[in-house]
mmCIF file of N, CA, C and O in Angstrom:
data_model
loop_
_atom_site.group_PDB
_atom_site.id
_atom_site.type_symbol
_atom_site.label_atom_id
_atom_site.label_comp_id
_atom_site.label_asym_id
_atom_site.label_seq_id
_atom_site.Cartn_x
_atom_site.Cartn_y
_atom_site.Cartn_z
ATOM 1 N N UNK A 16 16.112 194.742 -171.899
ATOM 2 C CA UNK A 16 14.734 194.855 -171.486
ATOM 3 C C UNK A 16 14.689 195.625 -170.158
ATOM 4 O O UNK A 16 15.188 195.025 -169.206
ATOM 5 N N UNK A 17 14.177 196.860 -169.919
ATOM 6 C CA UNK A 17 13.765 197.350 -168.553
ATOM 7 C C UNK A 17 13.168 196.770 -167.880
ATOM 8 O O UNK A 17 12.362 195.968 -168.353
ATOM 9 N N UNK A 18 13.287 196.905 -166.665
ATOM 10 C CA UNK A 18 13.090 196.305 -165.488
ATOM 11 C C UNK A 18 11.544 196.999 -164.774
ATOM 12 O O UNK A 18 11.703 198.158 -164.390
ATOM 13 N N UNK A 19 10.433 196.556 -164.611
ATOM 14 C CA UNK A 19 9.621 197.112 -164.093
ATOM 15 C C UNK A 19 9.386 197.271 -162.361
ATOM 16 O O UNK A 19 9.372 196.328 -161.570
ATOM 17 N N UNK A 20 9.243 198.461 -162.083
ATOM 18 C CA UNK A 20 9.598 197.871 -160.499
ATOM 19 C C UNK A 20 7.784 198.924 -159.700
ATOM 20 O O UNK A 20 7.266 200.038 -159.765
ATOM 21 N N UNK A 21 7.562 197.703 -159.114
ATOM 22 C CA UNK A 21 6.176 198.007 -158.870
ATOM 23 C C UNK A 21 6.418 199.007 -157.857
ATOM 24 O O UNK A 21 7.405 199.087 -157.125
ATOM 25 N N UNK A 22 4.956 200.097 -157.913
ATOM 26 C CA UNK A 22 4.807 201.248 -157.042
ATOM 27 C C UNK A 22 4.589 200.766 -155.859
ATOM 28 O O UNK A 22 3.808 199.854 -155.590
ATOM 29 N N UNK A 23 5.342 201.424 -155.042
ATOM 30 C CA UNK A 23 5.333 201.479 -153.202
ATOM 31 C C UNK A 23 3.762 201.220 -152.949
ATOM 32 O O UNK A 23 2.827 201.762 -153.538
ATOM 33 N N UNK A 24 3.719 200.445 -152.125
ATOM 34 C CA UNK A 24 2.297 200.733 -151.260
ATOM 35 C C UNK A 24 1.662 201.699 -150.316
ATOM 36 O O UNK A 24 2.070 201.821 -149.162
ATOM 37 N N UNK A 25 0.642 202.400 -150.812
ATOM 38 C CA UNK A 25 0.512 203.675 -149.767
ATOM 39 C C UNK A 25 -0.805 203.501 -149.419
ATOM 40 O O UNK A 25 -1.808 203.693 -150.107
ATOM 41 N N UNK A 26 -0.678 203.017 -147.983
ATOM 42 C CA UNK A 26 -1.924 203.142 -147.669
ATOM 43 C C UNK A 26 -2.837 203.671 -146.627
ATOM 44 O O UNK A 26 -3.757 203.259 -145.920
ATOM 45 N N UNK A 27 -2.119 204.860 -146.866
ATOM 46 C CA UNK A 27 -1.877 206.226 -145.718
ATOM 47 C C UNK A 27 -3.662 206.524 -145.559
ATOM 48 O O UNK A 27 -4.219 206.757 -144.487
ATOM 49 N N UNK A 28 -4.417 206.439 -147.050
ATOM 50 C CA UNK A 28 -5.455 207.094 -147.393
ATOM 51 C C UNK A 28 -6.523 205.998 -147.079
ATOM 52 O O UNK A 28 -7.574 206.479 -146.654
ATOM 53 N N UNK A 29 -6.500 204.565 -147.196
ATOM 54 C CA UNK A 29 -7.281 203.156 -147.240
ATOM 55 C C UNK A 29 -8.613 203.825 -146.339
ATOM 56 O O UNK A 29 -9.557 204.109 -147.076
ATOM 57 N N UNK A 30 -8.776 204.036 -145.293
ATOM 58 C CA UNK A 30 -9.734 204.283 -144.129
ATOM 59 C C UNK A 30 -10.261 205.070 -144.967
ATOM 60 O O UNK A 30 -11.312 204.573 -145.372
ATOM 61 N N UNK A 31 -9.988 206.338 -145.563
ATOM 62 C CA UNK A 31 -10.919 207.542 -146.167
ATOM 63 C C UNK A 31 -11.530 207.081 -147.329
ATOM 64 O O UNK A 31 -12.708 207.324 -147.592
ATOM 65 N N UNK A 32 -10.634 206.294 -148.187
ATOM 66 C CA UNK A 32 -11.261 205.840 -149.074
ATOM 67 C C UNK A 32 -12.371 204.948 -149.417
ATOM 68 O O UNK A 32 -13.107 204.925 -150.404
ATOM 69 N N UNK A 33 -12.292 203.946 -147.973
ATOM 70 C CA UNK A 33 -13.151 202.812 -147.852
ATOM 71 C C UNK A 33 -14.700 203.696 -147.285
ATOM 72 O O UNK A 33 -15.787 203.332 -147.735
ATOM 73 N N UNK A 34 -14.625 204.590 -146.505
ATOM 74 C CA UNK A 34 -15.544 205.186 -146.148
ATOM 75 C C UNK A 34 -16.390 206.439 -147.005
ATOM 76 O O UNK A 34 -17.513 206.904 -146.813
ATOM 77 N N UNK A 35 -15.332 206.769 -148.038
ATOM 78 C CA UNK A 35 -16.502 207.259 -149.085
ATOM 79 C C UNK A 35 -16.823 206.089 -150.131
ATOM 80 O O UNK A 35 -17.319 206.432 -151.204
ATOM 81 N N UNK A 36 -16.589 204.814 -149.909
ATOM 82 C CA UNK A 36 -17.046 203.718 -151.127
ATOM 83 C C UNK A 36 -18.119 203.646 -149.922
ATOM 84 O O UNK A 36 -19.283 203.976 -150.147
ATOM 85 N N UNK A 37 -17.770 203.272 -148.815
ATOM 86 C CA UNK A 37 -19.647 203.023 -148.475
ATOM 87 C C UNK A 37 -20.752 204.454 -148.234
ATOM 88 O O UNK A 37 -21.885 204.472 -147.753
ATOM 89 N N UNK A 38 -20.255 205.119 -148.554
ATOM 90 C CA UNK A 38 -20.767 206.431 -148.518
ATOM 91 C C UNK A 38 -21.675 206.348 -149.990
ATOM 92 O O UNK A 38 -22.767 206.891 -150.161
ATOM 93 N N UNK A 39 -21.089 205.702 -150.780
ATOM 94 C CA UNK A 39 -21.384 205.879 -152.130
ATOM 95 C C UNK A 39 -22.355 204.808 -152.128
ATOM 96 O O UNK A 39 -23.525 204.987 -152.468
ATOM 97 N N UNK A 40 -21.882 203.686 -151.746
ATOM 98 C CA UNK A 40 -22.636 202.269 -151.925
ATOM 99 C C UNK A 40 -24.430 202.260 -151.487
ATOM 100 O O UNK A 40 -25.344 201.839 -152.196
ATOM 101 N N UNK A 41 -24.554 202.994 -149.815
ATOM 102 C CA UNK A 41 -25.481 203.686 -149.391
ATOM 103 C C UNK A 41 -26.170 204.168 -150.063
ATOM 104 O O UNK A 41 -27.315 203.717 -150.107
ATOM 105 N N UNK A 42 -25.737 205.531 -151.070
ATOM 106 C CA UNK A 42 -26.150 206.136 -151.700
ATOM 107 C C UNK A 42 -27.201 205.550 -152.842
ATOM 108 O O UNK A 42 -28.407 205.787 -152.910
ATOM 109 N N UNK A 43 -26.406 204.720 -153.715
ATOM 110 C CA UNK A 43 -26.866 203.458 -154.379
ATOM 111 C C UNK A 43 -28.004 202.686 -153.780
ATOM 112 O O UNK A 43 -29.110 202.481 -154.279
ATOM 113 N N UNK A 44 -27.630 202.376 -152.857
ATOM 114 C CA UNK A 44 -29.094 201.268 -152.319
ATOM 115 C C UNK A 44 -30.083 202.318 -152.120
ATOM 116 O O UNK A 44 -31.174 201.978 -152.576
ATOM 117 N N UNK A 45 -30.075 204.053 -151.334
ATOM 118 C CA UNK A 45 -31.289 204.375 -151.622
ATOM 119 C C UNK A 45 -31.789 204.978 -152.753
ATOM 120 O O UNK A 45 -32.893 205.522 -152.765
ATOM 121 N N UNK A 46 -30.954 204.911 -153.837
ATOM 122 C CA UNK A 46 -31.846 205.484 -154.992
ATOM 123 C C UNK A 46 -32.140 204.098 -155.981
ATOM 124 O O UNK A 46 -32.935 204.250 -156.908
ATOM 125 N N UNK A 47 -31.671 203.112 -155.835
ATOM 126 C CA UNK A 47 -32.480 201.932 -155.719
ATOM 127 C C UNK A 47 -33.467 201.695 -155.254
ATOM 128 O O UNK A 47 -34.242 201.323 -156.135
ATOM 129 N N UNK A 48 -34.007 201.701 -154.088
ATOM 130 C CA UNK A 48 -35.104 201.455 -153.224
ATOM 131 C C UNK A 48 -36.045 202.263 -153.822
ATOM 132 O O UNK A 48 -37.107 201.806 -154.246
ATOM 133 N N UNK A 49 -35.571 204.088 -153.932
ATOM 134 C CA UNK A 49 -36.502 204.888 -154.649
ATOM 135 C C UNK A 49 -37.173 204.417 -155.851
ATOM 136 O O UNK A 49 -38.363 204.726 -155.803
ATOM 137 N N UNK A 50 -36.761 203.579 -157.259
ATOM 138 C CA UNK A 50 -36.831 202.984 -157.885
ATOM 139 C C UNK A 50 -37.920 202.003 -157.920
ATOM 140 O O UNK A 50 -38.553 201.606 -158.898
ATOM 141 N N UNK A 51 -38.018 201.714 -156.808
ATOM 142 C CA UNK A 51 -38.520 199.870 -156.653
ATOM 143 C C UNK A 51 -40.002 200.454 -156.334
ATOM 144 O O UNK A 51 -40.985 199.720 -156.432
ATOM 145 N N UNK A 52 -40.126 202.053 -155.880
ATOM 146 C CA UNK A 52 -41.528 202.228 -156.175
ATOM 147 C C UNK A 52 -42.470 201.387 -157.818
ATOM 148 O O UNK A 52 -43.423 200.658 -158.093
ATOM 149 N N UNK A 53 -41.317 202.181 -158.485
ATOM 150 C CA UNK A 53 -41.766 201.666 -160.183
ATOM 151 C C UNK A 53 -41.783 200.558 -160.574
ATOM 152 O O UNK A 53 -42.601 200.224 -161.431
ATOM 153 N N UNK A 54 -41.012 199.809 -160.126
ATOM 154 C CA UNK A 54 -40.532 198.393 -160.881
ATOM 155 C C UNK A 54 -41.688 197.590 -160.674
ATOM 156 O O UNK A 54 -42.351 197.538 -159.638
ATOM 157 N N UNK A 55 -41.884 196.960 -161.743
ATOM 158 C CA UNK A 55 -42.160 195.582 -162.199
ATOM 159 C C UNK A 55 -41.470 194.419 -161.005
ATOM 160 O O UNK A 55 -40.448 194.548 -160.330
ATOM 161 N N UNK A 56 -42.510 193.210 -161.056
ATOM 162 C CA UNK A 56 -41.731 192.305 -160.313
ATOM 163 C C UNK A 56 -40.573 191.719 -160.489
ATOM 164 O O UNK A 56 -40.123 191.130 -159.506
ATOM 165 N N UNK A 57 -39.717 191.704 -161.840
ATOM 166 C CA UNK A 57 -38.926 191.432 -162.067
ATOM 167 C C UNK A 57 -37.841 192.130 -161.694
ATOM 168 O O UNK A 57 -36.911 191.568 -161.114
ATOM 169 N N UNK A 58 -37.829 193.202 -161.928
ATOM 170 C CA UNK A 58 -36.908 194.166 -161.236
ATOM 171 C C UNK A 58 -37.170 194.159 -160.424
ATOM 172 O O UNK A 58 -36.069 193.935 -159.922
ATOM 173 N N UNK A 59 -38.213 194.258 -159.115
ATOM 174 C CA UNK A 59 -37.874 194.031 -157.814
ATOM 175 C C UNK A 59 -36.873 193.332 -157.491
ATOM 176 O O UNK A 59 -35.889 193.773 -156.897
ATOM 177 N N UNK A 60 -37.041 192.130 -157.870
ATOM 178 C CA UNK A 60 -35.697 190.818 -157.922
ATOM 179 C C UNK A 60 -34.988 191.355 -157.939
ATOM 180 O O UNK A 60 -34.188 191.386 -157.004
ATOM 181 N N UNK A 61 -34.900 191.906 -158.747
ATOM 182 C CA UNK A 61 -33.190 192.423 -159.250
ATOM 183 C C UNK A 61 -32.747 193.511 -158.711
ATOM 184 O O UNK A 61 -31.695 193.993 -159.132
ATOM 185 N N UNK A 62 -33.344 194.022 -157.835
ATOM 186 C CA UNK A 62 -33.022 195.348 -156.987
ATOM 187 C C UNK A 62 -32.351 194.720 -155.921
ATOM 188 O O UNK A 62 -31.182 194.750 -155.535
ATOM 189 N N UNK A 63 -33.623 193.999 -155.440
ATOM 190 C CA UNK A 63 -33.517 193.215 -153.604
ATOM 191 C C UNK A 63 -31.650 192.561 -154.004
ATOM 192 O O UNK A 63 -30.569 192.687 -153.429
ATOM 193 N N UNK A 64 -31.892 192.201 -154.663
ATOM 194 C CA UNK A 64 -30.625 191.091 -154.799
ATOM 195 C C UNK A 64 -29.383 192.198 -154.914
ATOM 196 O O UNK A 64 -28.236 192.072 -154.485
ATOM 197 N N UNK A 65 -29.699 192.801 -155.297
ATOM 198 C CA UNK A 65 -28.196 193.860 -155.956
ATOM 199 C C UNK A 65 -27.969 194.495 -154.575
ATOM 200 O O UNK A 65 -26.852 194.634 -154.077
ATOM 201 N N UNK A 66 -29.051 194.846 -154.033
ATOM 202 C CA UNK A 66 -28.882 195.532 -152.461
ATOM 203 C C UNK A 66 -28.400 194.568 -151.556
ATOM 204 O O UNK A 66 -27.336 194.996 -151.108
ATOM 205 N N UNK A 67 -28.664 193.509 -151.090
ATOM 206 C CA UNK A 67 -28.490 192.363 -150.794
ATOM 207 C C UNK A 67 -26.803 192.148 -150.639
ATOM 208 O O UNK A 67 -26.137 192.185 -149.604
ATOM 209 N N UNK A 68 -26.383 191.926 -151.948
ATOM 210 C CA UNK A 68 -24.908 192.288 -152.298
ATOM 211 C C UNK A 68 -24.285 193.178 -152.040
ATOM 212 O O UNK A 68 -23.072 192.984 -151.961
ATOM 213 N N UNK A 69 -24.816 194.563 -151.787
ATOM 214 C CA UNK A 69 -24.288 195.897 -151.173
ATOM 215 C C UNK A 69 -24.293 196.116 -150.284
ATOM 216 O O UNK A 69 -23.642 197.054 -149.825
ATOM 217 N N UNK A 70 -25.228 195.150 -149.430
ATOM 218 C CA UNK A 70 -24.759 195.231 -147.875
ATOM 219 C C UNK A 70 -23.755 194.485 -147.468
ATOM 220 O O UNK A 70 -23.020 194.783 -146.526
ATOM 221 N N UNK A 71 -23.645 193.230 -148.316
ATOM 222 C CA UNK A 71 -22.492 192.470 -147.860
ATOM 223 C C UNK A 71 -21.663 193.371 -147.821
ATOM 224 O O UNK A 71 -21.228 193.884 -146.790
ATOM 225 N N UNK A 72 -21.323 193.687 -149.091
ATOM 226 C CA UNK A 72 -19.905 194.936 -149.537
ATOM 227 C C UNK A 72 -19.602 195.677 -148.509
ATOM 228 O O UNK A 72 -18.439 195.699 -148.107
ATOM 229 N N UNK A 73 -20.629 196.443 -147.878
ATOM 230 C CA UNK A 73 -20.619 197.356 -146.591
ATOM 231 C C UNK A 73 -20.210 196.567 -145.477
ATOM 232 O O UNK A 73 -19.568 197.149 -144.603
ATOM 233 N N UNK A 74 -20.434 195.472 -145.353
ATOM 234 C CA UNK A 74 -19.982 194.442 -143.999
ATOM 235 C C UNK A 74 -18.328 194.326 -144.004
ATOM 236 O O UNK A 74 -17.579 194.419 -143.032
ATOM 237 N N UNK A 75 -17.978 194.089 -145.422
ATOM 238 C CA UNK A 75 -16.491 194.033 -145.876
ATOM 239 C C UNK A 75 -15.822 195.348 -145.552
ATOM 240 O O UNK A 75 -15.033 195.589 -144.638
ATOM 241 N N UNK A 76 -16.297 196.143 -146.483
ATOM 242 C CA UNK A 76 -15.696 197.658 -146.168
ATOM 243 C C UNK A 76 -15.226 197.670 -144.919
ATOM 244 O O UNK A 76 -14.004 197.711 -144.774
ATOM 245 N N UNK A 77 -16.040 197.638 -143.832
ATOM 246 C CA UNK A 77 -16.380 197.937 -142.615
ATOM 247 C C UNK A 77 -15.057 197.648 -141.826
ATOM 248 O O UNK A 77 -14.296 198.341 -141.151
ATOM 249 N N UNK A 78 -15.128 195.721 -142.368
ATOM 250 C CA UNK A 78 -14.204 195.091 -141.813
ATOM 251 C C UNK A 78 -12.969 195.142 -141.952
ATOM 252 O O UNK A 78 -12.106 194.832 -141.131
ATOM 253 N N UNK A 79 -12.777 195.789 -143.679
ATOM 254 C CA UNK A 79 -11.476 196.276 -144.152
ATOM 255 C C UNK A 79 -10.634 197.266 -143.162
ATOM 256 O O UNK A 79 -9.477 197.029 -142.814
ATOM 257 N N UNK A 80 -11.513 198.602 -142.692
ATOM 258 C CA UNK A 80 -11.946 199.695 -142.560
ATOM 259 C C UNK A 80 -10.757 199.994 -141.232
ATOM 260 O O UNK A 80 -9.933 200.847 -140.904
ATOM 261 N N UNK A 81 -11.463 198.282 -140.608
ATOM 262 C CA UNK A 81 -11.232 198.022 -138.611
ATOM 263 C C UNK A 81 -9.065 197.493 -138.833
ATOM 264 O O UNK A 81 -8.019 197.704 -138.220
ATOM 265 N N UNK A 82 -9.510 196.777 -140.063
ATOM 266 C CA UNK A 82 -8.037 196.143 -140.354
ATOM 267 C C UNK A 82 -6.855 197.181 -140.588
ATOM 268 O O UNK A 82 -5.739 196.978 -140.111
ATOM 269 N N UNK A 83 -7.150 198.268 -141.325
ATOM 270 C CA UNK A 83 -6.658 199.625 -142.001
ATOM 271 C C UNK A 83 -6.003 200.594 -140.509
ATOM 272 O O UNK A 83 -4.895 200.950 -140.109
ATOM 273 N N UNK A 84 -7.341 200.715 -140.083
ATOM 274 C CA UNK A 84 -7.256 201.206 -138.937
ATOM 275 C C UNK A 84 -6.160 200.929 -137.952
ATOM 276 O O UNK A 84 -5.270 201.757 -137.762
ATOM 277 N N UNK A 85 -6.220 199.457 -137.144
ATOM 278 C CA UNK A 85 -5.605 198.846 -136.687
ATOM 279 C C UNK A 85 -4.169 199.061 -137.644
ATOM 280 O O UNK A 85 -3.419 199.875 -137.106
ATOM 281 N N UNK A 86 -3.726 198.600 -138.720
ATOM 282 C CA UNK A 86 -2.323 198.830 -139.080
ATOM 283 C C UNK A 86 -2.012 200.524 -138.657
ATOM 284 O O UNK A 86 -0.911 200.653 -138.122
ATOM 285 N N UNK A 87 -2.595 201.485 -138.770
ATOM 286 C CA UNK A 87 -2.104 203.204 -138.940
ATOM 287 C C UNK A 87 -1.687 202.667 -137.605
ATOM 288 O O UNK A 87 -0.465 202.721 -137.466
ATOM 289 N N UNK A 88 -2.348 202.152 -136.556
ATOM 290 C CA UNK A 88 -2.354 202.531 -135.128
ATOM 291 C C UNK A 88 -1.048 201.868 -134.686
ATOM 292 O O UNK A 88 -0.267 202.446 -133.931
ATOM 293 N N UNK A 89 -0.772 200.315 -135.304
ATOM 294 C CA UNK A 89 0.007 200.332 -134.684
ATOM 295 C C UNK A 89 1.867 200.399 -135.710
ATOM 296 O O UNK A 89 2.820 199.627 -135.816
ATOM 297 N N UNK A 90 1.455 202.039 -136.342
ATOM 298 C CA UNK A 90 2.647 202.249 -136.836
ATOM 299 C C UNK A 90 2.876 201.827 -138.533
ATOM 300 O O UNK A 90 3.937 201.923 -139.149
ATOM 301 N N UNK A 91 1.703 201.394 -139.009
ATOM 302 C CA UNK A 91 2.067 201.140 -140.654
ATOM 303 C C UNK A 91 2.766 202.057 -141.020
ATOM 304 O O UNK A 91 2.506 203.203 -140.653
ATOM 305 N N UNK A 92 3.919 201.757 -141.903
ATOM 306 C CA UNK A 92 4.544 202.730 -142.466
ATOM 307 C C UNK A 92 4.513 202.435 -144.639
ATOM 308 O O UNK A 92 4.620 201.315 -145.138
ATOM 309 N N UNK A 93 4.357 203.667 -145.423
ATOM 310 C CA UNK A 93 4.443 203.517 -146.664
ATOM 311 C C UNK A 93 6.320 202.565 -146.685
ATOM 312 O O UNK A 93 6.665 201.833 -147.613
ATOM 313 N N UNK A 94 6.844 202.747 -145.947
ATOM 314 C CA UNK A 94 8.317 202.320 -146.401
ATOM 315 C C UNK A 94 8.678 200.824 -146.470
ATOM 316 O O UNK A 94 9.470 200.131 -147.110
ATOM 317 N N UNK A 95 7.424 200.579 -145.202
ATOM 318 C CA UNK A 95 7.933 199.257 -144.550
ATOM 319 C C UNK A 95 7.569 197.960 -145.825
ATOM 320 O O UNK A 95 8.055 196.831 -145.746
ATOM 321 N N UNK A 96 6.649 198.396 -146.941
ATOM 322 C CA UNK A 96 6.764 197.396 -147.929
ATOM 323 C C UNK A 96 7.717 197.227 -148.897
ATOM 324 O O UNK A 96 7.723 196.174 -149.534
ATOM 325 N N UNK A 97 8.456 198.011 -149.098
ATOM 326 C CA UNK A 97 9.418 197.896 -149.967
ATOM 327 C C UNK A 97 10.754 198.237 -149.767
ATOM 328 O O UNK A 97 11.573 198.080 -150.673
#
């Protein structure tokens, strides 16, 4: 039976990546909002709430973002996990 041996961790890119997910997420909440011109009250609900949740996400990102950061700075290396 071969042996599976998991891929290195690289997380050279984490910061860029996290910052076009809230780039994107943003994006999302305002063409949502655009939306909520139209909606029905029910979908209002269901907008507010979904946005609601996407800001959390953005609070996380954020916080991911500061954590990511902090490792490059002080020396993360792709090697040092494996």
């Amino acid at each position: 039976m071969a042996r599976n041996k998991p891929n290195p961790d690289d997380r050279s890119d984490n910061v860029e990546k996290l910052q076009s997910m809230i780039v994107h997420t943003i994006e999302n909440m305002d063409e949502a909002e655009e939306s909520m011109k139209f909606a029905n009250a029910e979908d209002l609900a269901r907008i507010e709430a979904k946005n609601e949740r996407r800001r959390e996400s953005i609070a996380s990102f954020r916080s991911e973002i500061k954590d990511e950061y902090q490792a490059q700075q002080n020396g993360y290396k792709k090697e040092d996990n494996y």
